[in-house]
Amino acid sequence: MECFFWGSGMMFQPRYDSCRIVLTKVCALITMFDDIYDIWESADELEVLTDAIKMWDVTVVGSLPTRLQVGFLALYNNINGMAYDTMITQRKNILPTLAKVWGELCESFYLEAKWTKANYTPTLKYLDNAWVSASGVVILTHGYISFNQEDTIESLEKCHDLFKFSSMLFRLYNETVISSEEIARGESVDAISCYMRDNGVSEEFAREYINTLIEKAWMKMIKARDACYDVSAYPIIDVALNLARVAQSMYQFGDGHGAPDARANYRVLSAIVNPITIGRE
């Protein structure tokens, strides 16, 4: 349900029903692979898995445990299926593009997994990798190709900055829900811990600084949006803005995706499940 909520928030118009189905599948796959890289013990096995995804080669995973092979095949088969559907409907081979963004995402997951296993806290340049691992580029790339319009794959380059700052906002909003207990235990690499360590400041001060980065990222994304309007009226521009908005909503009261509380559940149910009551005079 949470995965469908993301897609509905990005593309709410009725005519984009097939796009929402695609994005729901993509968000579910991202969630699964994020968990694999977060909890899997063997760095060697994660390295093999990452190589297989970067090469998009099913033969590479033969040495991995069955569970990881199943995970890889779930990704491989679903993304190949999406590429096949696009080839039939749009006469475009988008598989190399999709494989590329998935490879970049899993490579960023792998780097963060190595940091966590080594108990290493990087500098705030961690965000150079973290905006990729936020997965916004993967989501928006799938959104881009699912519209079935005339834009070419090459024109994706026009959206680079827009995708980047939408993904950065996605990441920064996610960072704000890191709990004080997690920071104290050093359970994960996050921007707040990085800034605290870099500058010798309190958690409260670091959180305030992250909020200033959110404001700056919004300004940069608005500038990138305006630049895109000069070259394209493609609806992906609004989808990129909506991804940042949904991230703000999803992480407003905590981790509404990974650990939804009653408020997050109510938001999803009221938007998707519960009917709207229309009063009569």
PDB file of C-alpha atoms in Angstrom:
ATOM      1  CA  MET A   1       0.000   0.000   0.000  1.00  0.00           C
ATOM      2  CA  GLU A   2       2.824   2.401   0.833  1.00  0.00           C
ATOM      3  CA  CYS A   3       4.428   1.721  -2.547  1.00  0.00           C
ATOM      4  CA  PHE A   4       1.166   2.500  -4.327  1.00  0.00           C
ATOM      5  CA  PHE A   5       0.851   5.669  -2.233  1.00  0.00           C
ATOM      6  CA  TRP A   6       4.172   6.907  -3.663  1.00  0.00           C
ATOM      7  CA  GLY A   7       2.975   6.303  -7.210  1.00  0.00           C
ATOM      8  CA  SER A   8      -0.411   7.903  -6.576  1.00  0.00           C
ATOM      9  CA  GLY A   9       1.216  10.982  -5.122  1.00  0.00           C
ATOM     10  CA  MET A  10       3.493  11.370  -8.131  1.00  0.00           C
ATOM     11  CA  MET A  11       0.863  10.641 -10.820  1.00  0.00           C
ATOM     12  CA  PHE A  12      -2.645  11.085  -9.496  1.00  0.00           C
ATOM     13  CA  GLN A  13      -4.428  11.753 -12.797  1.00  0.00           C
ATOM     14  CA  PRO A  14      -6.783   8.905 -13.846  1.00  0.00           C
ATOM     15  CA  ARG A  15      -5.143   8.530 -17.278  1.00  0.00           C
ATOM     16  CA  TYR A  16      -1.855   7.485 -15.662  1.00  0.00           C
ATOM     17  CA  ASP A  17      -3.175   4.268 -14.131  1.00  0.00           C
ATOM     18  CA  SER A  18      -0.614   2.101 -15.959  1.00  0.00           C
ATOM     19  CA  CYS A  19       2.194   4.398 -14.778  1.00  0.00           C
ATOM     20  CA  ARG A  20       1.099   3.951 -11.174  1.00  0.00           C
ATOM     21  CA  ILE A  21       1.228   0.179 -11.594  1.00  0.00           C
ATOM     22  CA  VAL A  22       4.790   0.418 -12.927  1.00  0.00           C
ATOM     23  CA  LEU A  23       5.917   2.704 -10.111  1.00  0.00           C
ATOM     24  CA  THR A  24       4.309   0.510  -7.457  1.00  0.00           C
ATOM     25  CA  LYS A  25       6.333  -2.466  -8.726  1.00  0.00           C
ATOM     26  CA  VAL A  26       9.497  -0.356  -8.894  1.00  0.00           C
ATOM     27  CA  CYS A  27       9.070   0.965  -5.344  1.00  0.00           C
ATOM     28  CA  ALA A  28       8.483  -2.573  -4.072  1.00  0.00           C
ATOM     29  CA  LEU A  29      11.675  -3.794  -5.772  1.00  0.00           C
ATOM     30  CA  ILE A  30      13.663  -0.854  -4.388  1.00  0.00           C
ATOM     31  CA  THR A  31      12.386  -1.585  -0.878  1.00  0.00           C
ATOM     32  CA  MET A  32      13.388  -5.237  -1.206  1.00  0.00           C
ATOM     33  CA  PHE A  33      16.914  -4.459  -2.425  1.00  0.00           C
ATOM     34  CA  ASP A  34      17.411  -1.727   0.149  1.00  0.00           C
ATOM     35  CA  ASP A  35      16.663  -4.319   2.835  1.00  0.00           C
ATOM     36  CA  ILE A  36      18.976  -6.880   1.217  1.00  0.00           C
ATOM     37  CA  TYR A  37      21.912  -4.474   1.329  1.00  0.00           C
ATOM     38  CA  ASP A  38      21.049  -3.272   4.836  1.00  0.00           C
ATOM     39  CA  ILE A  39      20.857  -6.659   6.549  1.00  0.00           C
ATOM     40  CA  TRP A  40      22.865  -9.137   4.470  1.00  0.00           C
ATOM     41  CA  GLU A  41      26.007 -10.204   6.302  1.00  0.00           C
ATOM     42  CA  SER A  42      28.485 -11.112   3.569  1.00  0.00           C
ATOM     43  CA  ALA A  43      30.187  -8.234   1.739  1.00  0.00           C
ATOM     44  CA  ASP A  44      31.523 -10.738  -0.799  1.00  0.00           C
ATOM     45  CA  GLU A  45      28.017 -11.896  -1.690  1.00  0.00           C
ATOM     46  CA  LEU A  46      26.802  -8.317  -1.973  1.00  0.00           C
ATOM     47  CA  GLU A  47      29.693  -7.582  -4.311  1.00  0.00           C
ATOM     48  CA  VAL A  48      28.702 -10.478  -6.591  1.00  0.00           C
ATOM     49  CA  LEU A  49      25.071  -9.353  -6.527  1.00  0.00           C
ATOM     50  CA  THR A  50      26.080  -5.783  -7.399  1.00  0.00           C
ATOM     51  CA  ASP A  51      28.250  -6.968 -10.288  1.00  0.00           C
ATOM     52  CA  ALA A  52      25.406  -9.096 -11.638  1.00  0.00           C
ATOM     53  CA  ILE A  53      23.036  -6.125 -11.613  1.00  0.00           C
ATOM     54  CA  LYS A  54      25.596  -3.789 -13.201  1.00  0.00           C
ATOM     55  CA  MET A  55      26.281  -6.326 -15.955  1.00  0.00           C
ATOM     56  CA  TRP A  56      22.595  -7.355 -16.108  1.00  0.00           C
ATOM     57  CA  ASP A  57      23.762 -10.944 -16.371  1.00  0.00           C
ATOM     58  CA  VAL A  58      21.808 -13.762 -14.772  1.00  0.00           C
ATOM     59  CA  THR A  59      24.740 -16.180 -15.019  1.00  0.00           C
ATOM     60  CA  VAL A  60      26.796 -14.184 -12.502  1.00  0.00           C
ATOM     61  CA  VAL A  61      24.550 -15.003  -9.521  1.00  0.00           C
ATOM     62  CA  GLY A  62      24.978 -18.780  -9.755  1.00  0.00           C
ATOM     63  CA  SER A  63      27.318 -18.875  -6.757  1.00  0.00           C
ATOM     64  CA  LEU A  64      24.975 -16.921  -4.491  1.00  0.00           C
ATOM     65  CA  PRO A  65      22.549 -18.392  -1.936  1.00  0.00           C
ATOM     66  CA  THR A  66      19.119 -19.229  -3.325  1.00  0.00           C
ATOM     67  CA  ARG A  67      17.463 -16.285  -1.567  1.00  0.00           C
ATOM     68  CA  LEU A  68      19.713 -13.787  -3.304  1.00  0.00           C
ATOM     69  CA  GLN A  69      19.248 -15.538  -6.647  1.00  0.00           C
ATOM     70  CA  VAL A  70      15.489 -15.239  -6.181  1.00  0.00           C
ATOM     71  CA  GLY A  71      15.864 -11.534  -5.408  1.00  0.00           C
ATOM     72  CA  PHE A  72      17.983 -10.938  -8.490  1.00  0.00           C
ATOM     73  CA  LEU A  73      15.562 -12.858 -10.718  1.00  0.00           C
ATOM     74  CA  ALA A  74      12.619 -10.855  -9.347  1.00  0.00           C
ATOM     75  CA  LEU A  75      14.391  -7.680 -10.429  1.00  0.00           C
ATOM     76  CA  TYR A  76      15.670  -9.097 -13.716  1.00  0.00           C
ATOM     77  CA  ASN A  77      12.350 -10.538 -14.843  1.00  0.00           C
ATOM     78  CA  ASN A  78      10.226  -7.539 -13.840  1.00  0.00           C
ATOM     79  CA  ILE A  79      12.481  -4.933 -15.446  1.00  0.00           C
ATOM     80  CA  ASN A  80      12.897  -7.030 -18.609  1.00  0.00           C
ATOM     81  CA  GLY A  81       9.108  -7.310 -18.737  1.00  0.00           C
ATOM     82  CA  MET A  82       8.707  -3.551 -18.478  1.00  0.00           C
ATOM     83  CA  ALA A  83      11.287  -3.066 -21.228  1.00  0.00           C
ATOM     84  CA  TYR A  84       9.427  -5.596 -23.410  1.00  0.00           C
ATOM     85  CA  ASP A  85       6.118  -3.766 -22.921  1.00  0.00           C
ATOM     86  CA  THR A  86       7.751  -0.471 -23.878  1.00  0.00           C
ATOM     87  CA  MET A  87       9.293  -2.040 -26.962  1.00  0.00           C
ATOM     88  CA  ILE A  88       5.866  -3.263 -28.074  1.00  0.00           C
ATOM     89  CA  THR A  89       3.982  -0.034 -27.370  1.00  0.00           C
ATOM     90  CA  GLN A  90       6.611   2.618 -28.120  1.00  0.00           C
ATOM     91  CA  ARG A  91       9.139   0.844 -30.344  1.00  0.00           C
ATOM     92  CA  LYS A  92      11.941   1.892 -27.993  1.00  0.00           C
ATOM     93  CA  ASN A  93      14.610  -0.300 -26.399  1.00  0.00           C
ATOM     94  CA  ILE A  94      14.864   1.184 -22.929  1.00  0.00           C
ATOM     95  CA  LEU A  95      16.462  -1.874 -21.255  1.00  0.00           C
ATOM     96  CA  PRO A  96      20.048  -0.471 -21.336  1.00  0.00           C
ATOM     97  CA  THR A  97      18.814   2.701 -19.623  1.00  0.00           C
ATOM     98  CA  LEU A  98      16.889   0.831 -16.946  1.00  0.00           C
ATOM     99  CA  ALA A  99      19.769  -1.600 -16.306  1.00  0.00           C
ATOM    100  CA  LYS A 100      22.157   1.368 -15.984  1.00  0.00           C
ATOM    101  CA  VAL A 101      20.136   3.213 -13.338  1.00  0.00           C
ATOM    102  CA  TRP A 102      19.547   0.006 -11.359  1.00  0.00           C
ATOM    103  CA  GLY A 103      23.280  -0.743 -11.479  1.00  0.00           C
ATOM    104  CA  GLU A 104      24.083   2.747 -10.184  1.00  0.00           C
ATOM    105  CA  LEU A 105      21.507   2.406  -7.410  1.00  0.00           C
ATOM    106  CA  CYS A 106      22.799  -0.957  -6.197  1.00  0.00           C
ATOM    107  CA  GLU A 107      26.395   0.251  -6.400  1.00  0.00           C
ATOM    108  CA  SER A 108      25.434   3.105  -4.056  1.00  0.00           C
ATOM    109  CA  PHE A 109      23.649   0.617  -1.752  1.00  0.00           C
ATOM    110  CA  TYR A 110      26.810  -1.514  -1.706  1.00  0.00           C
ATOM    111  CA  LEU A 111      29.051   1.413  -0.765  1.00  0.00           C
ATOM    112  CA  GLU A 112      26.807   2.328   2.168  1.00  0.00           C
ATOM    113  CA  ALA A 113      26.662  -1.316   3.251  1.00  0.00           C
ATOM    114  CA  LYS A 114      30.468  -1.423   3.346  1.00  0.00           C
ATOM    115  CA  TRP A 115      30.555   1.766   5.438  1.00  0.00           C
ATOM    116  CA  THR A 116      28.044   0.355   7.905  1.00  0.00           C
ATOM    117  CA  LYS A 117      29.790  -3.003   8.263  1.00  0.00           C
ATOM    118  CA  ALA A 118      33.116  -1.204   8.838  1.00  0.00           C
ATOM    119  CA  ASN A 119      31.541   1.203  11.385  1.00  0.00           C
ATOM    120  CA  TYR A 120      32.863   4.017   9.201  1.00  0.00           C
ATOM    121  CA  THR A 121      31.307   7.488   9.326  1.00  0.00           C
ATOM    122  CA  PRO A 122      32.188   9.521   6.222  1.00  0.00           C
ATOM    123  CA  THR A 123      32.133  13.294   5.908  1.00  0.00           C
ATOM    124  CA  LEU A 124      28.995  15.067   4.777  1.00  0.00           C
ATOM    125  CA  LYS A 125      30.149  14.362   1.226  1.00  0.00           C
ATOM    126  CA  TYR A 126      28.265  11.185   2.018  1.00  0.00           C
ATOM    127  CA  LEU A 127      25.359  13.001   0.345  1.00  0.00           C
ATOM    128  CA  ASP A 128      27.156  12.681  -3.013  1.00  0.00           C
ATOM    129  CA  ASN A 129      26.334   8.977  -2.790  1.00  0.00           C
ATOM    130  CA  ALA A 130      23.190   9.242  -0.672  1.00  0.00           C
ATOM    131  CA  TRP A 131      21.128  11.167  -3.221  1.00  0.00           C
ATOM    132  CA  VAL A 132      21.714   8.230  -5.598  1.00  0.00           C
ATOM    133  CA  SER A 133      20.854   5.600  -2.971  1.00  0.00           C
ATOM    134  CA  ALA A 134      17.621   7.482  -2.249  1.00  0.00           C
ATOM    135  CA  SER A 135      16.425   5.815  -5.496  1.00  0.00           C
ATOM    136  CA  GLY A 136      14.706   8.878  -6.944  1.00  0.00           C
ATOM    137  CA  VAL A 137      16.525   8.589 -10.272  1.00  0.00           C
ATOM    138  CA  VAL A 138      15.360   4.984 -10.700  1.00  0.00           C
ATOM    139  CA  ILE A 139      11.771   5.934  -9.875  1.00  0.00           C
ATOM    140  CA  LEU A 140      11.730   8.972 -12.165  1.00  0.00           C
ATOM    141  CA  THR A 141      13.434   7.153 -15.039  1.00  0.00           C
ATOM    142  CA  HIS A 142      10.733   4.485 -14.946  1.00  0.00           C
ATOM    143  CA  GLY A 143       8.136   7.243 -14.755  1.00  0.00           C
ATOM    144  CA  TYR A 144       9.688   8.956 -17.752  1.00  0.00           C
ATOM    145  CA  ILE A 145       9.507   5.930 -20.026  1.00  0.00           C
ATOM    146  CA  SER A 146       6.038   4.847 -18.880  1.00  0.00           C
ATOM    147  CA  PHE A 147       4.221   7.873 -20.311  1.00  0.00           C
ATOM    148  CA  ASN A 148       4.295   6.466 -23.855  1.00  0.00           C
ATOM    149  CA  GLN A 149       5.100   9.797 -25.488  1.00  0.00           C
ATOM    150  CA  GLU A 150       7.457  10.983 -28.190  1.00  0.00           C
ATOM    151  CA  ASP A 151      10.435  12.009 -26.080  1.00  0.00           C
ATOM    152  CA  THR A 152      13.578   9.994 -26.731  1.00  0.00           C
ATOM    153  CA  ILE A 153      15.744   8.279 -24.176  1.00  0.00           C
ATOM    154  CA  GLU A 154      18.529  10.731 -25.036  1.00  0.00           C
ATOM    155  CA  SER A 155      16.382  13.607 -23.830  1.00  0.00           C
ATOM    156  CA  LEU A 156      16.594  12.164 -20.306  1.00  0.00           C
ATOM    157  CA  GLU A 157      19.863  14.082 -19.990  1.00  0.00           C
ATOM    158  CA  LYS A 158      17.849  17.293 -19.998  1.00  0.00           C
ATOM    159  CA  CYS A 159      16.260  16.172 -16.734  1.00  0.00           C
ATOM    160  CA  HIS A 160      19.500  15.309 -14.895  1.00  0.00           C
ATOM    161  CA  ASP A 161      19.530  18.244 -12.468  1.00  0.00           C
ATOM    162  CA  LEU A 162      15.787  18.023 -11.898  1.00  0.00           C
ATOM    163  CA  PHE A 163      16.088  14.324 -11.027  1.00  0.00           C
ATOM    164  CA  LYS A 164      19.140  14.976  -8.867  1.00  0.00           C
ATOM    165  CA  PHE A 165      17.566  17.612  -6.637  1.00  0.00           C
ATOM    166  CA  SER A 166      14.269  15.755  -6.399  1.00  0.00           C
ATOM    167  CA  SER A 167      16.295  12.748  -5.222  1.00  0.00           C
ATOM    168  CA  MET A 168      18.312  14.934  -2.843  1.00  0.00           C
ATOM    169  CA  LEU A 169      15.100  16.155  -1.221  1.00  0.00           C
ATOM    170  CA  PHE A 170      13.890  12.556  -1.035  1.00  0.00           C
ATOM    171  CA  ARG A 171      17.111  11.687   0.815  1.00  0.00           C
ATOM    172  CA  LEU A 172      17.124  14.700   3.137  1.00  0.00           C
ATOM    173  CA  TYR A 173      13.513  14.207   4.226  1.00  0.00           C
ATOM    174  CA  ASN A 174      14.367  10.575   4.943  1.00  0.00           C
ATOM    175  CA  GLU A 175      17.366  11.702   6.998  1.00  0.00           C
ATOM    176  CA  THR A 176      15.152  13.812   9.269  1.00  0.00           C
ATOM    177  CA  VAL A 177      13.425  10.705  10.663  1.00  0.00           C
ATOM    178  CA  ILE A 178      16.650   9.131  11.935  1.00  0.00           C
ATOM    179  CA  SER A 179      16.043   8.762  15.673  1.00  0.00           C
ATOM    180  CA  SER A 180      18.369   9.996  18.409  1.00  0.00           C
ATOM    181  CA  GLU A 181      18.739   6.414  19.607  1.00  0.00           C
ATOM    182  CA  GLU A 182      19.913   5.244  16.163  1.00  0.00           C
ATOM    183  CA  ILE A 183      22.418   8.095  16.005  1.00  0.00           C
ATOM    184  CA  ALA A 184      23.743   7.269  19.469  1.00  0.00           C
ATOM    185  CA  ARG A 185      24.145   3.586  18.565  1.00  0.00           C
ATOM    186  CA  GLY A 186      25.737   4.414  15.205  1.00  0.00           C
ATOM    187  CA  GLU A 187      23.517   1.861  13.488  1.00  0.00           C
ATOM    188  CA  SER A 188      23.663   3.484  10.077  1.00  0.00           C
ATOM    189  CA  VAL A 189      25.413   6.124   8.035  1.00  0.00           C
ATOM    190  CA  ASP A 190      23.339   9.307   7.917  1.00  0.00           C
ATOM    191  CA  ALA A 191      23.798  13.014   7.219  1.00  0.00           C
ATOM    192  CA  ILE A 192      23.111  14.087  10.799  1.00  0.00           C
ATOM    193  CA  SER A 193      25.854  11.846  12.225  1.00  0.00           C
ATOM    194  CA  CYS A 194      28.250  12.937   9.480  1.00  0.00           C
ATOM    195  CA  TYR A 195      27.698  16.619  10.186  1.00  0.00           C
ATOM    196  CA  MET A 196      27.976  16.120  13.963  1.00  0.00           C
ATOM    197  CA  ARG A 197      31.296  14.342  13.530  1.00  0.00           C
ATOM    198  CA  ASP A 198      32.651  16.816  10.954  1.00  0.00           C
ATOM    199  CA  ASN A 199      31.897  19.893  13.019  1.00  0.00           C
ATOM    200  CA  GLY A 200      31.733  18.732  16.635  1.00  0.00           C
ATOM    201  CA  VAL A 201      28.173  20.021  17.074  1.00  0.00           C
ATOM    202  CA  SER A 202      25.069  18.746  18.832  1.00  0.00           C
ATOM    203  CA  GLU A 203      22.403  16.636  17.199  1.00  0.00           C
ATOM    204  CA  GLU A 204      19.949  19.545  17.456  1.00  0.00           C
ATOM    205  CA  PHE A 205      22.319  21.857  15.578  1.00  0.00           C
ATOM    206  CA  ALA A 206      22.945  19.182  12.933  1.00  0.00           C
ATOM    207  CA  ARG A 207      19.216  18.717  12.382  1.00  0.00           C
ATOM    208  CA  GLU A 208      18.802  22.469  11.904  1.00  0.00           C
ATOM    209  CA  TYR A 209      21.581  22.394   9.314  1.00  0.00           C
ATOM    210  CA  ILE A 210      19.877  19.560   7.416  1.00  0.00           C
ATOM    211  CA  ASN A 211      16.749  21.713   7.288  1.00  0.00           C
ATOM    212  CA  THR A 212      18.772  24.495   5.634  1.00  0.00           C
ATOM    213  CA  LEU A 213      19.980  21.947   3.052  1.00  0.00           C
ATOM    214  CA  ILE A 214      16.339  21.060   2.349  1.00  0.00           C
ATOM    215  CA  GLU A 215      15.531  24.710   1.672  1.00  0.00           C
ATOM    216  CA  LYS A 216      18.530  25.052  -0.650  1.00  0.00           C
ATOM    217  CA  ALA A 217      17.629  21.836  -2.491  1.00  0.00           C
ATOM    218  CA  TRP A 218      14.110  23.139  -3.120  1.00  0.00           C
ATOM    219  CA  MET A 219      15.521  26.324  -4.638  1.00  0.00           C
ATOM    220  CA  LYS A 220      17.896  24.339  -6.854  1.00  0.00           C
ATOM    221  CA  MET A 221      15.104  22.038  -7.982  1.00  0.00           C
ATOM    222  CA  ILE A 222      12.863  24.975  -8.878  1.00  0.00           C
ATOM    223  CA  LYS A 223      15.719  26.407 -10.935  1.00  0.00           C
ATOM    224  CA  ALA A 224      16.202  23.016 -12.639  1.00  0.00           C
ATOM    225  CA  ARG A 225      12.461  22.825 -13.302  1.00  0.00           C
ATOM    226  CA  ASP A 226      12.499  26.213 -15.027  1.00  0.00           C
ATOM    227  CA  ALA A 227      15.428  25.090 -17.200  1.00  0.00           C
ATOM    228  CA  CYS A 228      13.506  21.966 -18.218  1.00  0.00           C
ATOM    229  CA  TYR A 229      10.491  24.019 -19.261  1.00  0.00           C
ATOM    230  CA  ASP A 230      12.747  25.747 -21.786  1.00  0.00           C
ATOM    231  CA  VAL A 231      13.432  22.465 -23.574  1.00  0.00           C
ATOM    232  CA  SER A 232      10.498  20.211 -22.738  1.00  0.00           C
ATOM    233  CA  ALA A 233       6.892  20.339 -21.578  1.00  0.00           C
ATOM    234  CA  TYR A 234       7.090  16.701 -20.621  1.00  0.00           C
ATOM    235  CA  PRO A 235       4.882  15.781 -17.604  1.00  0.00           C
ATOM    236  CA  ILE A 236       7.893  14.199 -15.882  1.00  0.00           C
ATOM    237  CA  ILE A 237       8.704  17.709 -14.623  1.00  0.00           C
ATOM    238  CA  ASP A 238       5.628  17.664 -12.387  1.00  0.00           C
ATOM    239  CA  VAL A 239       6.304  14.062 -11.394  1.00  0.00           C
ATOM    240  CA  ALA A 240       9.783  15.018 -10.146  1.00  0.00           C
ATOM    241  CA  LEU A 241       8.308  17.823  -8.055  1.00  0.00           C
ATOM    242  CA  ASN A 242       5.643  15.478  -6.726  1.00  0.00           C
ATOM    243  CA  LEU A 243       8.251  12.897  -5.686  1.00  0.00           C
ATOM    244  CA  ALA A 244       9.783  15.473  -3.335  1.00  0.00           C
ATOM    245  CA  ARG A 245       6.332  16.413  -2.053  1.00  0.00           C
ATOM    246  CA  VAL A 246       5.372  12.805  -1.357  1.00  0.00           C
ATOM    247  CA  ALA A 247       8.702  12.310   0.453  1.00  0.00           C
ATOM    248  CA  GLN A 248       7.909  15.280   2.673  1.00  0.00           C
ATOM    249  CA  SER A 249       4.499  13.778   3.423  1.00  0.00           C
ATOM    250  CA  MET A 250       5.785  10.229   3.946  1.00  0.00           C
ATOM    251  CA  TYR A 251       8.451  11.313   6.442  1.00  0.00           C
ATOM    252  CA  GLN A 252       6.500  14.107   8.125  1.00  0.00           C
ATOM    253  CA  PHE A 253       5.801  12.216  11.353  1.00  0.00           C
ATOM    254  CA  GLY A 254       8.452   9.483  11.136  1.00  0.00           C
ATOM    255  CA  ASP A 255       9.276   6.713   8.684  1.00  0.00           C
ATOM    256  CA  GLY A 256       5.896   6.337   7.041  1.00  0.00           C
ATOM    257  CA  HIS A 257       7.298   3.827   4.531  1.00  0.00           C
ATOM    258  CA  GLY A 258       9.474   1.495   6.574  1.00  0.00           C
ATOM    259  CA  ALA A 259       7.765   1.798   9.968  1.00  0.00           C
ATOM    260  CA  PRO A 260       4.348   3.433   9.483  1.00  0.00           C
ATOM    261  CA  ASP A 261       2.497   4.533  12.601  1.00  0.00           C
ATOM    262  CA  ALA A 262      -1.220   5.234  12.990  1.00  0.00           C
ATOM    263  CA  ARG A 263      -0.928   8.668  11.358  1.00  0.00           C
ATOM    264  CA  ALA A 264       0.909   7.274   8.327  1.00  0.00           C
ATOM    265  CA  ASN A 265      -1.614   4.430   8.019  1.00  0.00           C
ATOM    266  CA  TYR A 266      -4.502   6.902   8.200  1.00  0.00           C
ATOM    267  CA  ARG A 267      -2.931   8.988   5.425  1.00  0.00           C
ATOM    268  CA  VAL A 268      -2.634   5.980   3.124  1.00  0.00           C
ATOM    269  CA  LEU A 269      -6.100   4.646   3.922  1.00  0.00           C
ATOM    270  CA  SER A 270      -7.777   8.039   3.486  1.00  0.00           C
ATOM    271  CA  ALA A 271      -6.082   8.606   0.125  1.00  0.00           C
ATOM    272  CA  ILE A 272      -6.530   5.141  -1.374  1.00  0.00           C
ATOM    273  CA  VAL A 273      -9.052   2.970   0.474  1.00  0.00           C
ATOM    274  CA  ASN A 274     -11.705   4.934   2.338  1.00  0.00           C
ATOM    275  CA  PRO A 275     -14.415   6.503   0.155  1.00  0.00           C
ATOM    276  CA  ILE A 276     -14.965  10.254   0.178  1.00  0.00           C
ATOM    277  CA  THR A 277     -18.283  11.191   1.733  1.00  0.00           C
ATOM    278  CA  ILE A 278     -20.170  13.798  -0.267  1.00  0.00           C
ATOM    279  CA  GLY A 279     -22.778  15.619   1.759  1.00  0.00           C
ATOM    280  CA  ARG A 280     -26.163  16.647   0.447  1.00  0.00           C
ATOM    281  CA  GLU A 281     -27.920  19.864   1.284  1.00  0.00           C
TER     282      GLU A 281
END
